Every structure is written in C-alpha cells, then in structure tokens.
Amino acid sequence: MRVAVLAGGLGGSRFARALAETIPPADVTVVGNVGDDLEILGLHVSPDLDTILYTLAGLLDEGRGWGRADESWRALETASALGAETWFQLGDRDIGLHLVRTEALRRGEPLSSVTARLATALGVEMRLLPATDDRLRTRVRTPVGELSFQDWFVRRQHRDEVDGVRFEGAETASPAPGVLEALVGADLVVIAPSNPYVSVGPILAVAEIRRALEHRSAPVVAVSPLIAGRAVRGPADRMLARLAGGTTPAHVASCYEGLIDALVVDGADADEDAGIRTIVAGTLMRDAEARRRLAEAVLAVPV
Ligand code: GDP
Ligand code: CA
C-alpha cells in the first residue's frame, strides 16, 4: 500500500514516525511544508522538513519538539556576543545541517534534491519531499500588522491573534519533482494532524497539489490536530476558533472542504458530528503503542 502524507513539523513528524513504525518506510512519501522556511544569519533553515528528518532519524529533542537532542549553543552565543540577532534559536549540531543545505542551495541545487541527500545521509528511508522547490513564505495578518511567519511564531511567540494568512510565492509555485506522482500514485493520502492554516495551508496553496486532491481517485483522510477542542501544542485551537468559528471536528473538516473523504478524531470527540465520514481512534501519539494504533486506524480507511 502506497501512502502519501501532507505534513507540518511536530504533528506531521509524529505521524510520519507512526507510519514508519507500522509499514515499510519505502512505501511512504511525506510532502513537507516550506512556508516556515527562513534565511537567518546567512543560513537557509527549513524547520518543518528538519523536524521530520530529525524525528525519523531518531535525533529530535523530544522535549522541545524541535532541533536535535544533545545540543549545544556555542555558535549562537558567539553570534549574540558579537551583536547578532539570536531570537531564532539554532544549536551547534543543527547549524551543521543548515551549512550543508545553504551551501548546496547557493550552488543551485533544488531544495528537494538537498533534502533527499540529507535524508539518505541520516539513514532516513522514508521519502521526504518539500511541497515545492520554489520560494513560498507564509505571512500572517494580525492586529499589529502583517508579520513573516517566524516573526509571529518564534519572535513574538504567536501571541498575536491571526486574522488571516497568505502564502507569498504560492501563485507561481510548482510542486517539487515527485510530489504529484506520489499523490496520484498513492492508495491513500493522509493529511497529518498538523496546523490546517500554517502547516497544511501552505502545501495546499500550491495550486497543482490542491487540484490533485480535488481530483483524487484514492481516498484522502485527515487526522485532527485537536483533541476535545484543544491543540496538543501550539496555536491551532486559537486559530480555528477565530478563523473557522469553533474547534469541533466539523470546524476542522471545514478547513479541508472538498479535499477529504474522512476525518480521524480522538475518542474524546466521538460524539461530535463532523459532517463527513468519521473514524474514531486514540489520536494522541504519546508512545510507540499509541502511534501504531493510530497508524493502523488510518491505514484501514480505504478498506
Ligand atoms: P509545527 O510545524 O511544529 O507547528 O507542526 P504541525 O503543524 O505539524 O504540528 C502542530 C500540531 O500538531 C498542533 O496543532 C498539535 O495539536 C498537533 N499535534 C502534535 N502532537 C499531536 C498528537 O500526538 N496527536 C494529535 N492528534 N495532534 C498532535
Ligand atoms: Ca511549522
């Protein structure tokens, strides 16, 4: 069974890991969000792709939910002492990866190709593709004005309410090589339990990707990132309340109208009508057993 997954960082990577532990990783293609990407201190950072790589390679700092375990911060301390802005945290080991990526991009290598090399070097068997090789950046509209994604999320710690999002560059962005083939060739497409607006939104903003889901032949299933109306982490619940009008399964499903055939919700939400085929499963991926059960529930959807 071939599976394609649309994924952001934390929820996306946890779900990718759940699949990697349940079916042959070679059967899975993960399409990752690049709307969070940024250039900082001369480095090109792809936070969501890196969270997935580090998770699948067993290198993630699980407590923080980003960056590498066993990290040190000497380079950033030095930069700070020399007067650089250091609101975006980069550990020493992490910087090593950004150096390799940045150098390759500067040579003209596409992001998808660099990402594939990094995955292979880290022993990651699952295929990880950026949604696009083109420049695509999430911009967030807030009461204090429009902010770049990381300015809002990291520097201002997503304290500003969000009135809307837009994806700079999306109009002209093409899917990265392999993305459409993975979506069209899949027996099942899964939208991971990621933030619908700022993790999955930028992927679906690539017109050909959205069109592939609209004209799907295989089932598309989304896993809700909310449990009992609350995000496991991050601002997804606040964003849904403000932008979709609520945080029930129906509100989550409304983010993917016309794109999904089923929604997987947690047992805590079993009584809510999502207005679409609903699969109830434990969706909190707290350990290997929980991940496996969720993966099995999702993989049973086409049956
Ligand atoms: P980000 O780029 O790190 O913000 O990553 P995502 O958008 O992929 O992940 C954030 C979302 O993942 C949040 O809305 C969380 O509620 C959700 N999430 C994280 N862990 C879990 C989990 O174990 N189960 C479910 N259902 N959602 C999760
Ligand atoms: Ca992200």
mmCIF file of C-alpha atoms and ligand atoms in Angstrom:
data_model
loop_
_atom_site.group_PDB
_atom_site.id
_atom_site.type_symbol
_atom_site.label_atom_id
_atom_site.label_comp_id
_atom_site.label_asym_id
_atom_site.label_seq_id
_atom_site.Cartn_x
_atom_site.Cartn_y
_atom_site.Cartn_z
ATOM 1 C CA MET A 1 0.000 0.000 0.000
ATOM 2 C CA ARG A 2 1.485 3.330 -1.077
ATOM 3 C CA VAL A 3 0.787 6.258 1.205
ATOM 4 C CA ALA A 4 1.361 9.985 0.701
ATOM 5 C CA VAL A 5 1.281 12.303 3.709
ATOM 6 C CA LEU A 6 0.974 16.100 3.855
ATOM 7 C CA ALA A 7 2.832 17.215 6.959
ATOM 8 C CA GLY A 8 3.939 20.178 9.061
ATOM 9 C CA GLY A 9 6.516 19.896 11.834
ATOM 10 C CA LEU A 10 5.538 18.353 15.154
ATOM 11 C CA GLY A 11 2.219 16.641 14.404
ATOM 12 C CA GLY A 12 3.441 15.836 10.908
ATOM 13 C CA SER A 13 6.662 14.245 12.082
ATOM 14 C CA ARG A 14 4.973 12.239 14.817
ATOM 15 C CA PHE A 15 2.536 10.844 12.303
ATOM 16 C CA ALA A 16 5.308 10.092 9.787
ATOM 17 C CA ARG A 17 7.084 8.192 12.535
ATOM 18 C CA ALA A 18 3.879 6.304 13.312
ATOM 19 C CA LEU A 19 3.751 5.135 9.694
ATOM 20 C CA ALA A 20 7.479 4.341 9.604
ATOM 21 C CA GLU A 21 6.973 2.041 12.583
ATOM 22 C CA THR A 22 3.959 0.317 11.017
ATOM 23 C CA ILE A 23 4.541 -0.183 7.266
ATOM 24 C CA PRO A 24 7.676 -0.332 5.091
ATOM 25 C CA PRO A 25 9.026 3.247 5.047
ATOM 26 C CA ALA A 26 9.795 2.884 1.345
ATOM 27 C CA ASP A 27 6.034 2.815 0.681
ATOM 28 C CA VAL A 28 5.540 6.288 2.161
ATOM 29 C CA THR A 29 6.169 9.743 0.705
ATOM 30 C CA VAL A 30 5.959 12.705 3.052
ATOM 31 C CA VAL A 31 5.228 16.090 1.467
ATOM 32 C CA GLY A 32 6.506 18.742 3.865
ATOM 33 C CA ASN A 33 5.663 22.395 4.488
ATOM 34 C CA VAL A 34 8.182 25.040 3.444
ATOM 35 C CA GLY A 35 6.084 28.100 4.344
ATOM 36 C CA ASP A 36 8.078 28.357 7.616
ATOM 37 C CA ASP A 37 11.447 28.458 5.862
ATOM 38 C CA LEU A 38 13.674 31.412 6.618
ATOM 39 C CA GLU A 39 17.072 32.845 5.901
ATOM 40 C CA ILE A 40 18.796 33.801 9.129
ATOM 41 C CA LEU A 41 22.450 34.554 9.909
ATOM 42 C CA GLY A 42 23.180 33.614 6.309
ATOM 43 C CA LEU A 43 21.626 30.163 6.672
ATOM 44 C CA HIS A 44 18.612 28.668 4.917
ATOM 45 C CA VAL A 45 16.552 26.915 7.584
ATOM 46 C CA SER A 46 13.615 24.592 6.771
ATOM 47 C CA PRO A 47 12.178 23.994 10.242
ATOM 48 C CA ASP A 48 9.382 21.602 9.317
ATOM 49 C CA LEU A 49 11.492 19.448 6.984
ATOM 50 C CA ASP A 50 14.174 19.308 9.679
ATOM 51 C CA THR A 51 11.741 18.270 12.405
ATOM 52 C CA ILE A 52 10.660 15.386 10.168
ATOM 53 C CA LEU A 53 14.243 14.411 9.310
ATOM 54 C CA TYR A 54 15.388 14.552 12.929
ATOM 55 C CA THR A 55 12.344 12.616 14.119
ATOM 56 C CA LEU A 56 12.726 9.830 11.559
ATOM 57 C CA ALA A 57 16.480 9.669 12.187
ATOM 58 C CA GLY A 58 15.919 9.415 15.955
ATOM 59 C CA LEU A 59 17.788 12.676 16.553
ATOM 60 C CA LEU A 60 14.961 15.017 17.642
ATOM 61 C CA ASP A 61 14.942 16.676 21.037
ATOM 62 C CA GLU A 62 11.582 15.234 22.070
ATOM 63 C CA GLY A 63 11.118 17.593 24.992
ATOM 64 C CA ARG A 64 11.428 20.737 22.898
ATOM 65 C CA GLY A 65 9.744 19.183 19.864
ATOM 66 C CA TRP A 66 12.274 20.821 17.520
ATOM 67 C CA GLY A 67 16.012 20.731 16.951
ATOM 68 C CA ARG A 68 18.427 18.000 17.912
ATOM 69 C CA ALA A 69 18.905 16.168 21.176
ATOM 70 C CA ASP A 70 22.237 16.549 22.960
ATOM 71 C CA GLU A 71 22.564 20.030 21.527
ATOM 72 C CA SER A 72 24.954 22.852 22.477
ATOM 73 C CA TRP A 73 24.642 26.559 21.688
ATOM 74 C CA ARG A 74 28.212 27.873 21.364
ATOM 75 C CA ALA A 75 27.869 29.286 17.855
ATOM 76 C CA LEU A 76 24.720 31.213 18.761
ATOM 77 C CA GLU A 77 26.306 32.506 21.992
ATOM 78 C CA THR A 78 29.210 33.788 19.966
ATOM 79 C CA ALA A 79 26.913 35.423 17.415
ATOM 80 C CA SER A 80 24.947 37.042 20.233
ATOM 81 C CA ALA A 81 28.129 38.355 21.911
ATOM 82 C CA LEU A 82 29.074 39.858 18.570
ATOM 83 C CA GLY A 83 25.786 41.711 18.333
ATOM 84 C CA ALA A 84 23.776 39.430 16.023
ATOM 85 C CA GLU A 85 20.045 38.869 16.456
ATOM 86 C CA THR A 86 19.533 35.477 18.010
ATOM 87 C CA TRP A 87 15.786 35.236 18.600
ATOM 88 C CA PHE A 88 15.680 32.228 16.267
ATOM 89 C CA GLN A 89 17.494 29.515 18.177
ATOM 90 C CA LEU A 90 19.984 27.387 16.295
ATOM 91 C CA GLY A 91 22.024 24.725 18.047
ATOM 92 C CA ASP A 92 25.553 23.812 17.004
ATOM 93 C CA ARG A 93 24.658 20.385 15.585
ATOM 94 C CA ASP A 94 21.629 21.849 13.830
ATOM 95 C CA ILE A 95 23.788 24.574 12.274
ATOM 96 C CA GLY A 96 25.952 21.885 10.697
ATOM 97 C CA LEU A 97 22.953 20.697 8.675
ATOM 98 C CA HIS A 98 21.984 24.248 7.722
ATOM 99 C CA LEU A 99 25.514 24.906 6.474
ATOM 100 C CA VAL A 100 25.343 21.919 4.140
ATOM 101 C CA ARG A 101 21.872 22.848 2.875
ATOM 102 C CA THR A 102 22.670 26.518 2.403
ATOM 103 C CA GLU A 103 25.864 25.799 0.500
ATOM 104 C CA ALA A 104 24.037 23.391 -1.828
ATOM 105 C CA LEU A 105 21.164 25.806 -2.492
ATOM 106 C CA ARG A 106 23.659 28.549 -3.252
ATOM 107 C CA ARG A 107 25.282 26.249 -5.819
ATOM 108 C CA GLY A 108 21.858 25.963 -7.449
ATOM 109 C CA GLU A 109 20.797 22.541 -6.183
ATOM 110 C CA PRO A 110 16.994 22.357 -5.690
ATOM 111 C CA LEU A 111 15.690 22.012 -2.130
ATOM 112 C CA SER A 112 14.117 18.632 -2.954
ATOM 113 C CA SER A 113 17.459 17.242 -4.062
ATOM 114 C CA VAL A 114 19.304 18.583 -0.999
ATOM 115 C CA THR A 115 16.587 17.200 1.266
ATOM 116 C CA ALA A 116 16.892 13.759 -0.341
ATOM 117 C CA ARG A 117 20.662 13.781 0.220
ATOM 118 C CA LEU A 118 20.262 14.816 3.845
ATOM 119 C CA ALA A 119 17.678 12.073 4.411
ATOM 120 C CA THR A 120 19.941 9.413 2.922
ATOM 121 C CA ALA A 121 22.930 10.622 4.942
ATOM 122 C CA LEU A 122 20.846 10.476 8.133
ATOM 123 C CA GLY A 123 19.606 6.957 7.352
ATOM 124 C CA VAL A 124 16.002 8.034 6.759
ATOM 125 C CA GLU A 125 14.305 5.537 4.452
ATOM 126 C CA MET A 126 11.010 7.335 4.025
ATOM 127 C CA ARG A 127 10.869 9.725 1.079
ATOM 128 C CA LEU A 128 10.630 13.347 2.192
ATOM 129 C CA LEU A 129 9.798 15.991 -0.409
ATOM 130 C CA PRO A 130 9.301 19.703 0.106
ATOM 131 C CA ALA A 131 5.907 20.741 -1.301
ATOM 132 C CA THR A 132 7.776 22.983 -3.720
ATOM 133 C CA ASP A 133 11.330 23.904 -4.703
ATOM 134 C CA ASP A 134 10.130 27.442 -5.349
ATOM 135 C CA ARG A 135 10.193 30.191 -2.781
ATOM 136 C CA LEU A 136 6.939 30.076 -0.771
ATOM 137 C CA ARG A 137 6.596 32.010 2.505
ATOM 138 C CA THR A 138 3.738 32.195 4.976
ATOM 139 C CA ARG A 139 2.673 35.709 6.018
ATOM 140 C CA VAL A 140 0.349 36.211 8.976
ATOM 141 C CA ARG A 141 -2.152 39.057 9.265
ATOM 142 C CA THR A 142 -2.517 40.244 12.881
ATOM 143 C CA PRO A 143 -3.869 43.297 14.726
ATOM 144 C CA VAL A 144 -0.282 44.669 14.826
ATOM 145 C CA GLY A 145 0.114 44.264 11.070
ATOM 146 C CA GLU A 146 1.325 41.594 8.690
ATOM 147 C CA LEU A 147 4.244 39.536 10.003
ATOM 148 C CA SER A 148 6.506 36.944 8.486
ATOM 149 C CA PHE A 149 5.706 33.505 9.858
ATOM 150 C CA GLN A 150 8.746 33.175 12.127
ATOM 151 C CA ASP A 151 8.463 36.757 13.338
ATOM 152 C CA TRP A 152 4.967 35.881 14.556
ATOM 153 C CA PHE A 153 5.608 32.323 15.699
ATOM 154 C CA VAL A 154 9.047 32.488 17.292
ATOM 155 C CA ARG A 155 9.981 36.102 17.935
ATOM 156 C CA ARG A 156 6.501 37.117 19.188
ATOM 157 C CA GLN A 157 5.682 33.578 20.408
ATOM 158 C CA HIS A 158 2.396 33.526 18.445
ATOM 159 C CA ARG A 159 0.796 35.845 20.990
ATOM 160 C CA ASP A 160 -0.949 37.934 18.300
ATOM 161 C CA GLU A 161 -4.352 36.777 17.153
ATOM 162 C CA VAL A 162 -4.435 35.793 13.497
ATOM 163 C CA ASP A 163 -6.920 37.437 11.154
ATOM 164 C CA GLY A 164 -5.687 35.698 8.021
ATOM 165 C CA VAL A 165 -2.751 34.045 6.323
ATOM 166 C CA ARG A 166 -1.324 34.339 2.849
ATOM 167 C CA PHE A 167 1.410 32.464 1.065
ATOM 168 C CA GLU A 168 3.892 34.640 -0.755
ATOM 169 C CA GLY A 169 5.033 32.968 -3.966
ATOM 170 C CA ALA A 170 2.292 30.336 -3.979
ATOM 171 C CA GLU A 171 0.683 31.692 -7.170
ATOM 172 C CA THR A 172 3.728 30.734 -9.207
ATOM 173 C CA ALA A 173 4.989 27.760 -7.175
ATOM 174 C CA SER A 174 5.088 24.322 -8.799
ATOM 175 C CA PRO A 175 5.099 21.060 -6.868
ATOM 176 C CA ALA A 176 8.602 19.691 -6.304
ATOM 177 C CA PRO A 177 9.568 16.744 -8.542
ATOM 178 C CA GLY A 178 7.817 13.599 -7.333
ATOM 179 C CA VAL A 179 5.051 15.309 -5.356
ATOM 180 C CA LEU A 180 2.255 14.934 -7.916
ATOM 181 C CA GLU A 181 3.383 11.409 -8.803
ATOM 182 C CA ALA A 182 3.247 10.476 -5.106
ATOM 183 C CA LEU A 183 -0.245 11.940 -4.679
ATOM 184 C CA VAL A 184 -1.634 10.411 -7.865
ATOM 185 C CA GLY A 185 0.066 7.038 -7.323
ATOM 186 C CA ALA A 186 -0.934 6.688 -3.671
ATOM 187 C CA ASP A 187 -3.531 4.206 -2.436
ATOM 188 C CA LEU A 188 -4.176 6.557 0.458
ATOM 189 C CA VAL A 189 -3.399 10.229 1.058
ATOM 190 C CA VAL A 190 -3.220 11.399 4.668
ATOM 191 C CA ILE A 191 -3.291 14.963 5.943
ATOM 192 C CA ALA A 192 -1.287 14.657 9.162
ATOM 193 C CA PRO A 193 -2.524 16.165 12.453
ATOM 194 C CA SER A 194 -0.801 19.425 11.622
ATOM 195 C CA ASN A 195 -1.959 23.036 11.848
ATOM 196 C CA PRO A 196 -4.510 23.422 8.993
ATOM 197 C CA TYR A 197 -3.694 27.106 8.428
ATOM 198 C CA VAL A 198 0.062 27.436 8.705
ATOM 199 C CA SER A 199 1.323 23.875 8.150
ATOM 200 C CA VAL A 200 -1.064 22.246 5.668
ATOM 201 C CA GLY A 201 -2.322 25.564 4.221
ATOM 202 C CA PRO A 202 0.993 26.428 2.539
ATOM 203 C CA ILE A 203 1.156 22.952 0.939
ATOM 204 C CA LEU A 204 -2.398 23.232 -0.401
ATOM 205 C CA ALA A 205 -1.636 26.760 -1.635
ATOM 206 C CA VAL A 206 0.387 25.153 -4.426
ATOM 207 C CA ALA A 207 -2.416 25.015 -6.989
ATOM 208 C CA GLU A 208 -1.421 21.728 -8.608
ATOM 209 C CA ILE A 209 -1.268 19.984 -5.230
ATOM 210 C CA ARG A 210 -4.735 21.218 -4.292
ATOM 211 C CA ARG A 211 -6.018 20.168 -7.714
ATOM 212 C CA ALA A 212 -4.552 16.682 -7.261
ATOM 213 C CA LEU A 213 -6.564 16.280 -4.054
ATOM 214 C CA GLU A 214 -9.721 17.728 -5.605
ATOM 215 C CA HIS A 215 -9.490 15.212 -8.467
ATOM 216 C CA ARG A 216 -8.328 12.310 -6.282
ATOM 217 C CA SER A 217 -9.022 8.700 -7.072
ATOM 218 C CA ALA A 218 -7.619 7.307 -3.809
ATOM 219 C CA PRO A 219 -9.224 8.309 -0.509
ATOM 220 C CA VAL A 220 -7.873 11.338 1.341
ATOM 221 C CA VAL A 221 -8.138 11.276 5.131
ATOM 222 C CA ALA A 222 -7.202 13.996 7.606
ATOM 223 C CA VAL A 223 -6.206 13.345 11.214
ATOM 224 C CA SER A 224 -7.461 16.098 13.507
ATOM 225 C CA PRO A 225 -4.752 18.016 15.380
ATOM 226 C CA LEU A 226 -7.290 18.883 18.071
ATOM 227 C CA ILE A 227 -8.379 16.695 20.956
ATOM 228 C CA ALA A 228 -11.521 17.813 22.788
ATOM 229 C CA GLY A 229 -11.213 21.178 21.062
ATOM 230 C CA ARG A 230 -7.621 21.752 22.214
ATOM 231 C CA ALA A 231 -4.358 21.660 20.320
ATOM 232 C CA VAL A 232 -1.784 19.233 21.694
ATOM 233 C CA ARG A 233 0.687 22.069 21.270
ATOM 234 C CA GLY A 234 0.747 25.444 19.521
ATOM 235 C CA PRO A 235 -1.905 27.882 18.304
ATOM 236 C CA ALA A 236 -4.114 25.674 16.086
ATOM 237 C CA ASP A 237 -7.066 25.802 18.507
ATOM 238 C CA ARG A 238 -6.950 29.595 18.835
ATOM 239 C CA MET A 239 -6.673 29.930 15.081
ATOM 240 C CA LEU A 240 -9.630 27.641 14.424
ATOM 241 C CA ALA A 241 -11.759 29.445 16.987
ATOM 242 C CA ARG A 242 -11.081 32.774 15.305
ATOM 243 C CA LEU A 243 -10.872 31.801 11.638
ATOM 244 C CA ALA A 244 -13.287 28.841 11.401
ATOM 245 C CA GLY A 245 -15.650 29.879 14.195
ATOM 246 C CA GLY A 246 -15.010 26.934 16.520
ATOM 247 C CA THR A 247 -12.861 23.946 17.404
ATOM 248 C CA THR A 248 -15.143 20.934 16.869
ATOM 249 C CA PRO A 249 -14.408 18.167 14.336
ATOM 250 C CA ALA A 250 -16.838 19.913 11.925
ATOM 251 C CA HIS A 251 -14.705 23.044 12.104
ATOM 252 C CA VAL A 252 -11.546 21.021 11.426
ATOM 253 C CA ALA A 253 -13.256 19.286 8.492
ATOM 254 C CA SER A 254 -14.323 22.699 7.120
ATOM 255 C CA CYS A 255 -10.646 23.579 6.632
ATOM 256 C CA TYR A 256 -10.432 20.738 4.103
ATOM 257 C CA GLU A 257 -13.800 21.081 2.375
ATOM 258 C CA GLY A 258 -13.864 19.251 -0.945
ATOM 259 C CA LEU A 259 -10.464 17.720 -0.282
ATOM 260 C CA ILE A 260 -11.054 14.885 2.202
ATOM 261 C CA ASP A 261 -13.234 11.791 2.384
ATOM 262 C CA ALA A 262 -12.871 11.139 6.101
ATOM 263 C CA LEU A 263 -11.666 12.718 9.331
ATOM 264 C CA VAL A 264 -9.953 10.796 12.111
ATOM 265 C CA VAL A 265 -10.887 12.182 15.526
ATOM 266 C CA ASP A 266 -9.938 11.260 19.059
ATOM 267 C CA GLY A 267 -12.238 9.233 21.310
ATOM 268 C CA ALA A 268 -12.843 12.446 23.260
ATOM 269 C CA ASP A 269 -14.614 13.831 20.170
ATOM 270 C CA ALA A 270 -16.512 10.657 19.254
ATOM 271 C CA ASP A 271 -19.939 12.187 19.888
ATOM 272 C CA GLU A 272 -19.449 15.212 17.635
ATOM 273 C CA ASP A 273 -20.882 15.224 14.115
ATOM 274 C CA ALA A 274 -18.130 16.252 11.690
ATOM 275 C CA GLY A 275 -20.494 16.265 8.704
ATOM 276 C CA ILE A 276 -18.230 13.739 6.977
ATOM 277 C CA ARG A 277 -17.232 10.108 7.456
ATOM 278 C CA THR A 278 -15.562 9.995 10.867
ATOM 279 C CA ILE A 279 -13.123 7.440 12.213
ATOM 280 C CA VAL A 280 -12.627 7.390 15.970
ATOM 281 C CA ALA A 281 -9.176 6.451 17.262
ATOM 282 C CA GLY A 282 -6.778 7.434 20.008
ATOM 283 C CA THR A 283 -5.020 10.308 18.250
ATOM 284 C CA LEU A 284 -2.525 11.355 20.959
ATOM 285 C CA MET A 285 0.794 9.850 19.815
ATOM 286 C CA ARG A 286 2.328 9.614 23.258
ATOM 287 C CA ASP A 287 4.300 6.383 22.736
ATOM 288 C CA ALA A 288 5.057 3.665 20.186
ATOM 289 C CA GLU A 289 1.907 1.718 21.002
ATOM 290 C CA ALA A 290 -0.308 4.799 20.565
ATOM 291 C CA ARG A 291 1.444 5.698 17.305
ATOM 292 C CA ARG A 292 0.955 2.200 15.949
ATOM 293 C CA ARG A 293 -2.744 2.091 16.816
ATOM 294 C CA LEU A 294 -3.360 5.440 15.153
ATOM 295 C CA ALA A 295 -1.433 4.401 12.046
ATOM 296 C CA GLU A 296 -3.446 1.179 11.824
ATOM 297 C CA ALA A 297 -6.745 3.055 12.155
ATOM 298 C CA VAL A 298 -5.729 5.437 9.368
ATOM 299 C CA LEU A 299 -4.427 2.662 7.102
ATOM 300 C CA ALA A 300 -7.754 0.837 7.444
ATOM 301 C CA VAL A 301 -9.620 3.766 5.833
ATOM 302 C CA PRO A 302 -9.513 2.535 2.197
ATOM 303 C CA VAL A 303 -10.962 -0.846 3.239
HETATM 304 P P1 GDP B 1 4.654 22.587 13.683
HETATM 305 O O1 GDP B 1 5.226 22.948 12.365
HETATM 306 O O2 GDP B 1 5.660 22.045 14.640
HETATM 307 O O3 GDP B 1 3.723 23.586 14.250
HETATM 308 O O4 GDP B 1 3.860 21.305 13.308
HETATM 309 P P2 GDP B 1 2.476 20.761 12.936
HETATM 310 O O5 GDP B 1 1.570 21.762 12.369
HETATM 311 O O6 GDP B 1 2.726 19.510 12.161
HETATM 312 O O7 GDP B 1 2.046 20.300 14.359
HETATM 313 C C1 GDP B 1 1.342 21.123 15.253
HETATM 314 C C2 GDP B 1 0.024 20.468 15.516
HETATM 315 O O8 GDP B 1 0.255 19.109 15.843
HETATM 316 C C3 GDP B 1 -0.700 21.075 16.689
HETATM 317 O O9 GDP B 1 -1.918 21.608 16.225
HETATM 318 C C4 GDP B 1 -0.938 19.893 17.636
HETATM 319 O O10 GDP B 1 -2.225 19.896 18.193
HETATM 320 C C5 GDP B 1 -0.736 18.700 16.752
HETATM 321 N N1 GDP B 1 -0.199 17.531 17.417
HETATM 322 C C6 GDP B 1 1.018 17.389 17.979
HETATM 323 N N2 GDP B 1 1.147 16.161 18.508
HETATM 324 C C7 GDP B 1 -0.027 15.518 18.277
HETATM 325 C C8 GDP B 1 -0.533 14.228 18.592
HETATM 326 O O11 GDP B 1 0.123 13.388 19.221
HETATM 327 N N3 GDP B 1 -1.797 13.950 18.176
HETATM 328 C C9 GDP B 1 -2.569 14.852 17.501
HETATM 329 N N4 GDP B 1 -3.792 14.492 17.118
HETATM 330 N N5 GDP B 1 -2.127 16.079 17.190
HETATM 331 C C10 GDP B 1 -0.876 16.397 17.579
HETATM 332 CA CA CA B 2 5.932 24.570 11.230
#
